[in-house]
CSV table of C-alpha atoms in Angstrom, one decimal:
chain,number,residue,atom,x,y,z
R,1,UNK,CA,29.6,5.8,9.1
R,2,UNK,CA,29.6,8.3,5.9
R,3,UNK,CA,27.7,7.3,2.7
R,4,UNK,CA,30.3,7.0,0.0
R,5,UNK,CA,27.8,5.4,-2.8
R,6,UNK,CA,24.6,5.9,-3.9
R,7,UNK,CA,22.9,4.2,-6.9
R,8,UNK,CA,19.5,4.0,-8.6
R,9,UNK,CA,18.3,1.0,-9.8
R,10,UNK,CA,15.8,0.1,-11.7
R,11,UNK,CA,14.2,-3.2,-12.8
R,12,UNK,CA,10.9,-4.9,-14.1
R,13,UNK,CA,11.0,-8.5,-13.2
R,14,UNK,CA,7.5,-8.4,-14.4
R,15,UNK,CA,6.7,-5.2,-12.7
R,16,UNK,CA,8.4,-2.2,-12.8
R,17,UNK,CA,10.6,-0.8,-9.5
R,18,UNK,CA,12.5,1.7,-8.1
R,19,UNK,CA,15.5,0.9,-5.6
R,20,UNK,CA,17.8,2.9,-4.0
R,21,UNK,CA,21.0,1.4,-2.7
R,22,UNK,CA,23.4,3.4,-0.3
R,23,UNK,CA,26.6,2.5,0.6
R,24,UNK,CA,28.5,3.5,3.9
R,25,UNK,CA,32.3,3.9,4.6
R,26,UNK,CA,32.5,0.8,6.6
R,27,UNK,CA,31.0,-1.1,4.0
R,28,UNK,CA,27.4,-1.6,5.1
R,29,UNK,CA,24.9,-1.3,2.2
R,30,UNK,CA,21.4,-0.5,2.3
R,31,UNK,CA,18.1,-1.0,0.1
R,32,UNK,CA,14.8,1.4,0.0
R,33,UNK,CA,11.8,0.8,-2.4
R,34,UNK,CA,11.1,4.5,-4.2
R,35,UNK,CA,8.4,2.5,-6.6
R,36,UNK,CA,5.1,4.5,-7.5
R,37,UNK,CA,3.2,2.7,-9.5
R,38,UNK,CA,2.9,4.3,-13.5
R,39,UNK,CA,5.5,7.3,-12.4
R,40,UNK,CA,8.8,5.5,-11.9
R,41,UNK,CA,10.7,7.3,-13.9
R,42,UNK,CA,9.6,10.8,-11.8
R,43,UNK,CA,11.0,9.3,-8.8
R,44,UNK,CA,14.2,7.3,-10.6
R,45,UNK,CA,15.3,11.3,-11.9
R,46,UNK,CA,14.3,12.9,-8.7
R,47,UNK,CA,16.4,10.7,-6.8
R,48,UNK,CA,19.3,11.1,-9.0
R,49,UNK,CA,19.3,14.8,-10.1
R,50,UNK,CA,18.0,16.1,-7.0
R,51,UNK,CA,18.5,13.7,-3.7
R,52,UNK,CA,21.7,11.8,-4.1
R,53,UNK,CA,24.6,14.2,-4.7
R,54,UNK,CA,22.8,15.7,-1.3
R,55,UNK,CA,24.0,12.3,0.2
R,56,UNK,CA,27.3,12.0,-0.4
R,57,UNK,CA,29.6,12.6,2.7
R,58,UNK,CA,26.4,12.7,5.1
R,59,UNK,CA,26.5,10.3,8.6
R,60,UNK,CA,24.0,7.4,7.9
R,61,UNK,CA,23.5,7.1,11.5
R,62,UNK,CA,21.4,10.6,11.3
R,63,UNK,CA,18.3,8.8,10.1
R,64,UNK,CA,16.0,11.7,11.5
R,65,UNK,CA,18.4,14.5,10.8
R,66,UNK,CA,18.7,13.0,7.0
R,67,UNK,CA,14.9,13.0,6.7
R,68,UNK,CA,14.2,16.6,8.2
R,69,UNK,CA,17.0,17.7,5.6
R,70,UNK,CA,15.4,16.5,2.5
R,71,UNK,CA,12.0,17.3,3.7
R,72,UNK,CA,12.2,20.8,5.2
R,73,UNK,CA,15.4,21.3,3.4
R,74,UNK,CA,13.3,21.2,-0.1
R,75,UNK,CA,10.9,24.4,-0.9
R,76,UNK,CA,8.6,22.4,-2.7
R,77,UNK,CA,7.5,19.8,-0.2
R,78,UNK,CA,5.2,16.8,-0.2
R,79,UNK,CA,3.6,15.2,-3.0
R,80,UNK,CA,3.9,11.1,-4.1
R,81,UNK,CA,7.5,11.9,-6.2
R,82,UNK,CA,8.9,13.8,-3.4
R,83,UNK,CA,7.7,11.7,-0.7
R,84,UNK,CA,8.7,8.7,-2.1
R,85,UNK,CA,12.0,9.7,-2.7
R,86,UNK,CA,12.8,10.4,0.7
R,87,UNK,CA,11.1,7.5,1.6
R,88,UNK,CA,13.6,5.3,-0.3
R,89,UNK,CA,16.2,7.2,1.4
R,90,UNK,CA,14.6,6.2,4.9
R,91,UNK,CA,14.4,2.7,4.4
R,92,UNK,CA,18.1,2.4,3.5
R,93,UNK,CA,19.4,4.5,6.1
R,94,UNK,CA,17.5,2.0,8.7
R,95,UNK,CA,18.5,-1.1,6.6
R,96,UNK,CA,22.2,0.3,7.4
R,97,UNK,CA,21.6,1.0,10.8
R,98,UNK,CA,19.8,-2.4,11.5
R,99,UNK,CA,22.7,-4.3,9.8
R,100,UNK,CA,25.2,-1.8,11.9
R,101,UNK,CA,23.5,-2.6,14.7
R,102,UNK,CA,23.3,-6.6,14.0
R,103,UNK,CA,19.4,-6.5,14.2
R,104,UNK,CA,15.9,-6.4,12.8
R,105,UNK,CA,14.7,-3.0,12.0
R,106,UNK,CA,11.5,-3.6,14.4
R,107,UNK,CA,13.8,-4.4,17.4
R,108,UNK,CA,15.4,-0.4,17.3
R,109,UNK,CA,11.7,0.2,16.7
R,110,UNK,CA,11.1,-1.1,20.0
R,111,UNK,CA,11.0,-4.8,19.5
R,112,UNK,CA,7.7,-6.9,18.6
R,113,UNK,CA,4.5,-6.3,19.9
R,114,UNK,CA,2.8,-9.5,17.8
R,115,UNK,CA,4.2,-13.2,16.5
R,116,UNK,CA,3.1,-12.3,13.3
R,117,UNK,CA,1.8,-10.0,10.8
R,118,UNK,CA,-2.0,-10.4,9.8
R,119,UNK,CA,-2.5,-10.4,6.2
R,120,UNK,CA,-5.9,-10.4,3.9
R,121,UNK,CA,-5.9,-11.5,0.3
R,122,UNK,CA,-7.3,-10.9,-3.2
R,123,UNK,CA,-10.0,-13.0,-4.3
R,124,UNK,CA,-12.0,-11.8,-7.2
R,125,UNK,CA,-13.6,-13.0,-10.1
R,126,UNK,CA,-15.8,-12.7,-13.5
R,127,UNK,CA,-19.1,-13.6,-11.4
R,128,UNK,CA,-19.9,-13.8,-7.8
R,129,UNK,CA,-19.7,-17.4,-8.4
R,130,UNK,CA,-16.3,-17.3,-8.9
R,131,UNK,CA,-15.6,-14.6,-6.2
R,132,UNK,CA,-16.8,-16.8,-3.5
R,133,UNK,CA,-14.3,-20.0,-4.9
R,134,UNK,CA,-11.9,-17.5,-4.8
R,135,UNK,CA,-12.4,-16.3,-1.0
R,136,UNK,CA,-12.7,-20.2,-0.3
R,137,UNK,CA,-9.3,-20.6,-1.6
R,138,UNK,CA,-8.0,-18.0,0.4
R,139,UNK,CA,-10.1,-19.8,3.2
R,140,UNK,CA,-8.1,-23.0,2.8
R,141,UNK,CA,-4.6,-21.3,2.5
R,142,UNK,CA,-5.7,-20.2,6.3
R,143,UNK,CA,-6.3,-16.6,5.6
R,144,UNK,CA,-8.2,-15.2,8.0
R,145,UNK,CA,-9.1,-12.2,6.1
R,146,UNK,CA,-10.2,-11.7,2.4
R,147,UNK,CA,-11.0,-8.8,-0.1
R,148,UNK,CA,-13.8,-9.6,-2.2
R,149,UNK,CA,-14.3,-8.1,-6.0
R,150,UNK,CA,-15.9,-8.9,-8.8
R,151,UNK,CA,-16.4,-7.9,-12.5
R,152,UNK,CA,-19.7,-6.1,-12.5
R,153,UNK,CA,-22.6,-7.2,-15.2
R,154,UNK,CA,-23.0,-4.9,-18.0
R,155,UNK,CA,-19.7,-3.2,-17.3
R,156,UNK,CA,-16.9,-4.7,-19.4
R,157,UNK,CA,-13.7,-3.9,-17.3
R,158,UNK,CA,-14.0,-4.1,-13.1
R,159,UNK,CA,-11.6,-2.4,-10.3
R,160,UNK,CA,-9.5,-5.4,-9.0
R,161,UNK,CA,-10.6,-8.4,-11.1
R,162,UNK,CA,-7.3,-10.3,-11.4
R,163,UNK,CA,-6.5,-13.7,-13.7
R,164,UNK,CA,-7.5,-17.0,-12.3
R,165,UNK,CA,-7.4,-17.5,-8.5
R,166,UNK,CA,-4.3,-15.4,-7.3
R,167,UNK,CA,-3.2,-12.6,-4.9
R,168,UNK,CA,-1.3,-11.3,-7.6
R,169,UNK,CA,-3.6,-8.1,-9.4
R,170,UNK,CA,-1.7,-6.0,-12.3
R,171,UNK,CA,-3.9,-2.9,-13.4
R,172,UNK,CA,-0.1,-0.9,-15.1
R,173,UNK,CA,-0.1,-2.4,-18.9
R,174,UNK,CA,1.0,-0.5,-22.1
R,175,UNK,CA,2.9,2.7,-23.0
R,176,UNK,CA,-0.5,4.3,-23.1
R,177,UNK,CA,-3.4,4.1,-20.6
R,178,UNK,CA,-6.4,1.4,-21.4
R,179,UNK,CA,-9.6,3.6,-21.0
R,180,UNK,CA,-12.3,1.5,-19.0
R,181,UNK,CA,-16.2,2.6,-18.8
R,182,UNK,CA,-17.8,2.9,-15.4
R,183,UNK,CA,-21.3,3.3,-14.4
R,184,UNK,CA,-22.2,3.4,-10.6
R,185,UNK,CA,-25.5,2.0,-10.0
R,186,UNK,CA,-25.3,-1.4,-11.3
R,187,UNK,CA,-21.7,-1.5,-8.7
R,188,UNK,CA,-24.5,-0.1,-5.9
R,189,UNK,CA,-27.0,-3.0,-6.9
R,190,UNK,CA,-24.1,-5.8,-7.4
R,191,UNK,CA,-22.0,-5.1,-4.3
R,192,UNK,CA,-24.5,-6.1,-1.5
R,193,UNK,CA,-25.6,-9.3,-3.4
R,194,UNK,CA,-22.2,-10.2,-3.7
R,195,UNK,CA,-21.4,-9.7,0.0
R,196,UNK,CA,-25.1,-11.8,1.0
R,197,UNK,CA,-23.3,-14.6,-1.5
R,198,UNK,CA,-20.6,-14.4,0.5
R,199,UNK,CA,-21.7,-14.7,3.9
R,200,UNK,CA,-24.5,-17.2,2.9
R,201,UNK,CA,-22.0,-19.9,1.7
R,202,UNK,CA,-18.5,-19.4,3.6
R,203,UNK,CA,-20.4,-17.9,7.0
R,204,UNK,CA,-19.0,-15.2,9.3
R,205,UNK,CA,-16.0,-16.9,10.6
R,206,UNK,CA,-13.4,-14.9,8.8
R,207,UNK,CA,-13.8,-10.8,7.6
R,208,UNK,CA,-14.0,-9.7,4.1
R,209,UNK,CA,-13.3,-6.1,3.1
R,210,UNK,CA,-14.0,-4.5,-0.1
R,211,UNK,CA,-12.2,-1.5,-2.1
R,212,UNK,CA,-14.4,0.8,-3.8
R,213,UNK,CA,-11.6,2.7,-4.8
R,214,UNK,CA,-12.3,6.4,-5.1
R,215,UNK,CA,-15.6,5.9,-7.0
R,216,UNK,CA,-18.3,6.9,-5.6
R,217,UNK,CA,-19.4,10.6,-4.3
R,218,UNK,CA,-20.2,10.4,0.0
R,219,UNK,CA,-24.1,9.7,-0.3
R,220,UNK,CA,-23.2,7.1,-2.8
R,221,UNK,CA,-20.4,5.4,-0.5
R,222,UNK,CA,-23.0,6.3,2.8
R,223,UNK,CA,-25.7,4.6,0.9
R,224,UNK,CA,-23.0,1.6,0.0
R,225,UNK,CA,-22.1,1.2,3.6
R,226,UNK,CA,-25.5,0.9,4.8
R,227,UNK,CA,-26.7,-1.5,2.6
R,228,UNK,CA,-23.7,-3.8,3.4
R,229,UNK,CA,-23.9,-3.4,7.7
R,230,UNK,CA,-26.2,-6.7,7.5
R,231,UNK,CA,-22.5,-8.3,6.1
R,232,UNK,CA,-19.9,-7.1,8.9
R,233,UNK,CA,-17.1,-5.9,6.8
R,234,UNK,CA,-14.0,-5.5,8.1
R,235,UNK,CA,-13.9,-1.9,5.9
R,236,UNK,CA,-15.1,-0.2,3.1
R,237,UNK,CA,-11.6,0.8,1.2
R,238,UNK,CA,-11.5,4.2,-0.7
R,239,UNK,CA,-15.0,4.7,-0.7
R,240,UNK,CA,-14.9,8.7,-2.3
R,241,UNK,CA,-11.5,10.7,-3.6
R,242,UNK,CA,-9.2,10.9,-0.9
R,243,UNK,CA,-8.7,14.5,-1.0
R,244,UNK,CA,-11.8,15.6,0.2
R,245,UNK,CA,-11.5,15.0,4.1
R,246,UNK,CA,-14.7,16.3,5.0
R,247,UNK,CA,-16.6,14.4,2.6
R,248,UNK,CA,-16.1,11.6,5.2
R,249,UNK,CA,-18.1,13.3,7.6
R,250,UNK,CA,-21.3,13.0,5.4
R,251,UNK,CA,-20.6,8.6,5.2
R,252,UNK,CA,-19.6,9.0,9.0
R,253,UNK,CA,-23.0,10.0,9.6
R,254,UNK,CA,-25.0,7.6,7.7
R,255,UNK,CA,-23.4,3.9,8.3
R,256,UNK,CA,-21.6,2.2,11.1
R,257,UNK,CA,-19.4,0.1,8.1
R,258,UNK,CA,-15.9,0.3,9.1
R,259,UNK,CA,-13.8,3.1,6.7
R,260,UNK,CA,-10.1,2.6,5.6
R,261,UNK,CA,-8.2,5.4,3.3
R,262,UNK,CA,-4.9,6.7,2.8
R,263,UNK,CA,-2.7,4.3,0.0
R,264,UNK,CA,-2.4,7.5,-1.6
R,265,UNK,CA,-1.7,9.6,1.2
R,266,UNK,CA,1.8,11.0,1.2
R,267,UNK,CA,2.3,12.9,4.6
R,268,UNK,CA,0.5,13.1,8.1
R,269,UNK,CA,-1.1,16.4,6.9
R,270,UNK,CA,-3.2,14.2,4.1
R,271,UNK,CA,-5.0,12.5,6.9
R,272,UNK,CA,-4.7,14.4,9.3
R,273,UNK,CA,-8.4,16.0,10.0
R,274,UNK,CA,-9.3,12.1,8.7
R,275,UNK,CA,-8.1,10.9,12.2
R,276,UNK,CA,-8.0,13.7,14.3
R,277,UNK,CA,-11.9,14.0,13.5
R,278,UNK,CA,-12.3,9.8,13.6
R,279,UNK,CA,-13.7,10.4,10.5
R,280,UNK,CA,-12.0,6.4,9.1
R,281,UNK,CA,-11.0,3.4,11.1
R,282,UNK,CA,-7.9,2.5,9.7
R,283,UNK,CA,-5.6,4.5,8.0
R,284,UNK,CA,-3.8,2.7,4.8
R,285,UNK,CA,-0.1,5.0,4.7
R,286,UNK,CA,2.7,2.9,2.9
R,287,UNK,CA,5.9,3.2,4.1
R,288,UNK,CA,7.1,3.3,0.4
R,289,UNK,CA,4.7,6.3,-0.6
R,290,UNK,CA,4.9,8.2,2.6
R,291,UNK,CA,8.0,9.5,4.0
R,292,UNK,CA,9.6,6.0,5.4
R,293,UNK,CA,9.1,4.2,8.2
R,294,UNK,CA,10.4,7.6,10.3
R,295,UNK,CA,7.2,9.0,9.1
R,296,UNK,CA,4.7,6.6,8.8
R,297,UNK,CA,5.4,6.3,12.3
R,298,UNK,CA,4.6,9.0,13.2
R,299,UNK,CA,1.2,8.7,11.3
R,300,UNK,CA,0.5,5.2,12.9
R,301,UNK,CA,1.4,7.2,16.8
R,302,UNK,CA,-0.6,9.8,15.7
R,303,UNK,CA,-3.7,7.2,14.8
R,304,UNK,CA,-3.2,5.2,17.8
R,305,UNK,CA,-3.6,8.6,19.8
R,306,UNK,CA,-7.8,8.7,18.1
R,307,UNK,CA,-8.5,5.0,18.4
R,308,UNK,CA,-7.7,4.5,14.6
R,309,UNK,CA,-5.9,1.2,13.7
R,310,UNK,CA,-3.2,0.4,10.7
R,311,UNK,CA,-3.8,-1.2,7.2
R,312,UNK,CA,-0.8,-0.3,5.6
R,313,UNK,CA,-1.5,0.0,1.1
R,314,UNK,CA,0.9,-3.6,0.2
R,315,UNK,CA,0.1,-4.2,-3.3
R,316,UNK,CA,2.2,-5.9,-5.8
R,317,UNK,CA,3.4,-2.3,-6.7
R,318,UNK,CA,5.5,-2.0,-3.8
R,319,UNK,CA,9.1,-4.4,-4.0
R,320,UNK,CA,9.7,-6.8,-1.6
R,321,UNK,CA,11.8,-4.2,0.1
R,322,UNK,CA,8.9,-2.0,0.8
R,323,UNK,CA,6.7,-4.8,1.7
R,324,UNK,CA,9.3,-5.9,4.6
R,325,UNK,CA,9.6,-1.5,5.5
R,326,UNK,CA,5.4,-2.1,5.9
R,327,UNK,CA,6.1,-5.4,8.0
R,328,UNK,CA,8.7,-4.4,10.6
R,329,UNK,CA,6.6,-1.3,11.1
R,330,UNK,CA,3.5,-3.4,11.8
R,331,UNK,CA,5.7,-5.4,14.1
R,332,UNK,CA,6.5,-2.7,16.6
R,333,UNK,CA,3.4,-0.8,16.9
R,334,UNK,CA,0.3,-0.9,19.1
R,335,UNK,CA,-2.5,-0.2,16.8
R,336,UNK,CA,-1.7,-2.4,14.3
R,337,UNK,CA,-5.0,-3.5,12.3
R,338,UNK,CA,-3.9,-5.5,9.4
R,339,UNK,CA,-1.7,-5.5,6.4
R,340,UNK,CA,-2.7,-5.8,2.9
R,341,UNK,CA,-0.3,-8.8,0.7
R,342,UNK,CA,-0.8,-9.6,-2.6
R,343,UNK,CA,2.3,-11.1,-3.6
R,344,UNK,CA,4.4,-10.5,-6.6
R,345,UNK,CA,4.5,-11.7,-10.4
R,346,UNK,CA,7.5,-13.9,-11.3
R,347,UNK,CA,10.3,-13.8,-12.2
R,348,UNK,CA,10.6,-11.0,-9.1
R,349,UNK,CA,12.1,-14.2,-6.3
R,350,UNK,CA,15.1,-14.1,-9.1
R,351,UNK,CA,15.9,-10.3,-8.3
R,352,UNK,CA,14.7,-10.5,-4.6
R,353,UNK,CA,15.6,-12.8,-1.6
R,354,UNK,CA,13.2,-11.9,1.1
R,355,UNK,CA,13.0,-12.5,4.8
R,356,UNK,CA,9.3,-12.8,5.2
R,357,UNK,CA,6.9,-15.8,4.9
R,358,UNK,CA,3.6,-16.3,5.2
R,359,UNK,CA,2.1,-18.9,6.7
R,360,UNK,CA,-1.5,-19.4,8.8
R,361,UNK,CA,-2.6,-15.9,7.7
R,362,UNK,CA,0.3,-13.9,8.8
R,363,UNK,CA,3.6,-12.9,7.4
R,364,UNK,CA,6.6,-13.9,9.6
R,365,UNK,CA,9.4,-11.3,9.4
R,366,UNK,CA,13.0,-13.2,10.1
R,367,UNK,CA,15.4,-11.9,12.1
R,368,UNK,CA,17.8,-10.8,9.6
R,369,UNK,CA,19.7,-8.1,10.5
R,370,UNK,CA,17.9,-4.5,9.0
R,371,UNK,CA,15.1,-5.0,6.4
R,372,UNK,CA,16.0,-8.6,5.6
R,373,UNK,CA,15.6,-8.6,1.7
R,374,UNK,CA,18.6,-8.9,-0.3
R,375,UNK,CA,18.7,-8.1,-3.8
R,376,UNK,CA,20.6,-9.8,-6.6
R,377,UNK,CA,21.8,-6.7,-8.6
R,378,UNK,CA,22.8,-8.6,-11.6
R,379,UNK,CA,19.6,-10.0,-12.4
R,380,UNK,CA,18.0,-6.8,-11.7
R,381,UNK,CA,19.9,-5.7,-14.6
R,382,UNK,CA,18.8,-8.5,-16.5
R,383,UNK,CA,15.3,-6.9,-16.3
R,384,UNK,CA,15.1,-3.5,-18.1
R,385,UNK,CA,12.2,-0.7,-17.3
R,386,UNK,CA,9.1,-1.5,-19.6
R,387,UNK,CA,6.6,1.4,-20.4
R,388,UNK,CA,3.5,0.7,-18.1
R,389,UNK,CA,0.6,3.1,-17.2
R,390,UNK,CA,-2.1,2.8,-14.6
R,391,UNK,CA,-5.6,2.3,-16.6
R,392,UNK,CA,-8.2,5.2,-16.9
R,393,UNK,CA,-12.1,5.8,-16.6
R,394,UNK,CA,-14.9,7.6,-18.2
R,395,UNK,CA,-18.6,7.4,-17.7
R,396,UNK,CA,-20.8,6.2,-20.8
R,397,UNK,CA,-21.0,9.9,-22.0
R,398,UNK,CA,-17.2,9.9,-22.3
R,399,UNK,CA,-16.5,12.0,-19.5
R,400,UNK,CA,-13.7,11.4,-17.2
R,401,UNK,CA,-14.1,9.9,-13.7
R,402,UNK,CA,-11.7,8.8,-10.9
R,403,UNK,CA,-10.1,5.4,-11.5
């Protein structure tokens, strides 16, 4: 079973992607997702200049052999262009050898260890008025988990707020970045009165998380996570930049809020004093951006090993066919915490027919053989790459801050 085809595609049914699709000698074909969000084309040329004439000839069978080869194989190693390359790679390689095999990926993953997938949504809104309709409607659709957001007063653009009540939350618009002004202590003053909104009218029947997405410095997010223990999140998300580990130890120390980190995180070795200290609860490694589901597993065993659970990044910015790489994963392991979902923008069900569903607050993974999303290549095509860019932020003095 030699690959005899590789091809890069990529399409922007609303949102830009990255798809890899390899091709086997016996005629088996395979999908991975190599989307990051804002750098597609980085990955798209990477794959093509540098990964795929690699391929050609190579037994698809060799998933870990194939990995090891384009990871230690490469000089310069990790990094999100890198890693997401040979992530796409990955996730074709088991779609092949799940369709080979005439199963689910999760079964040769050692079969499930749940009925379903638990998923939260994204409510948000321009008030905490409407942020609380919005985790209602959530409430009604039976999710069982919700992230609350809202646009902040005084502050004219707000982490997260999406249009009208939907999952669905694009930040990428424009050739050229949209420069939003941030100020932290009205977002330290709002966040808790939010949360009290919350918990006054809906109750504690369900659990609500919160992303404070790299914002704040560690007294600032150990300060936040005190002032919302009265609340019971289910996690602070993101609470300082991600690359300082230790800076966890100082919010460890100060409040018993749940921590989750890691969307950006590209190999074990970004998180790895993170949970071998127990310095976070969950650990938020996409199978897109992080080596594939043969490395994110071995982030997830490595977790489980220190108590710390899964909450895999599953933004509209990953394709369907990373969101089912996420969901076969949860599926098979035994620290699963939750999975993020927020859908994906029309006219994306035109290019992609998937094998999940949701329904009762979990996504239901079929059992079509390997990843189960097949991908209509001609109206891919129909959907040409549009210039987007992720947005960025400065303080009121004009200097620049994390987004």
């Amino acid at each position: 079973m030699r690959i005899v085809d590789a091809e890069v595609v990529v399409t922007s049914p609303g949102r830009n992607y990255v798809l890899l699709k390899l091709t086997t000698s016996d005629g088996h074909t395979g999908w991975g997702d190599a989307t990051l969000n804002g750098r597609e084309l980085a990955v798209a040329a990477y794959l093509s200049e540098h990964v795929l004439p690699l391929l050609d000839g190579r037994d698809a069978s060799r998933i870990t052999d194939t990995w090891g080869f384009l990871y230690r194989g490469a000089y310069w190693r990790r990094g999100p262009v890198t890693m997401t390359a040979i992530s796409a790679v990955d996730q074709a390689l088991w779609d092949i050898k799940g369709k080979a095999a005439g199963l689910p990926v999760y079964e040769l993953l050692g079969g499930r260890c749940r009925d379903g997938v638990t998923v939260y949504g994204h409510a948000s809104g321009a008030g905490i008025e409407e942020t609380v309709a919005g985790v209602q409607d959530f409430l009604d659709r039976g999710y069982r988990a919700v992230r609350a957001q809202s646009r902040i007063p005084g502050l004219v653009a707000t982490y997260g707020i999406g249009t009208g009540v939907s999952e669905v939350y694009e930040p990428a618009v424009g050739a050229v970045p949209m420069e939003e002004i941030w100020e932290t202590g009205p977002y330290l003053d709002f966040v808790p009165r939010m949360m009290a909104r919350i918990r006054a009218e809906l109750g504690y029947g369900f659990d609500v998380l919160h992303d404070a997405h790299h914002r704040l410095t560690p007294i600032q997010a150990a300060t936040l996570g005190r002032s919302l223990e009265p609340y019971r999140l289910f996690w602070l998300e993101d609470p300082t930049p991600a690359e300082d580990q230790s800076a966890f130890r100082v919010i460890r120390s100060h409040t018993i809020t749940p921590l989750a980190v890691g969307e950006v995180f590209n190999s074990v070795w970004d998180c790895q004093q993170l949970i071998g200290e127990r310095l976070i609860d969950y650990v938020r490694t996409s199978v897109t951006h992080a080596g594939g589901i043969t490395h994110v597993r071995r982030i997830f065993d490595f977790a489980d090993l220190h108590g710390v659970q899964t909450g895999a990044h599953g933004a509209g910015d990953l394709s369907p066919v990373g969101i089912a790489a996420n969901l076969h994963v949860d599926m098979a392991i035994p620290n699963f915490g939750i999975q993020e979902y927020m859908g994906h923008v029309e006219p994306t069900a035109r290019v992609f027919d998937v094998g999940y569903h949701y329904s009762e607050g979990m996504l239901h993974v079929s059992d079509r053989p390997g990843l189960g999303v097949d991908v209509n290549e001609d109206a891919a095509r129909a959907y040409p790459y549009v210039p987007r860019q992720l947005p960025v932020v400065r303080l009121r003095d004009g200097s620049m801050h994390n987004w």
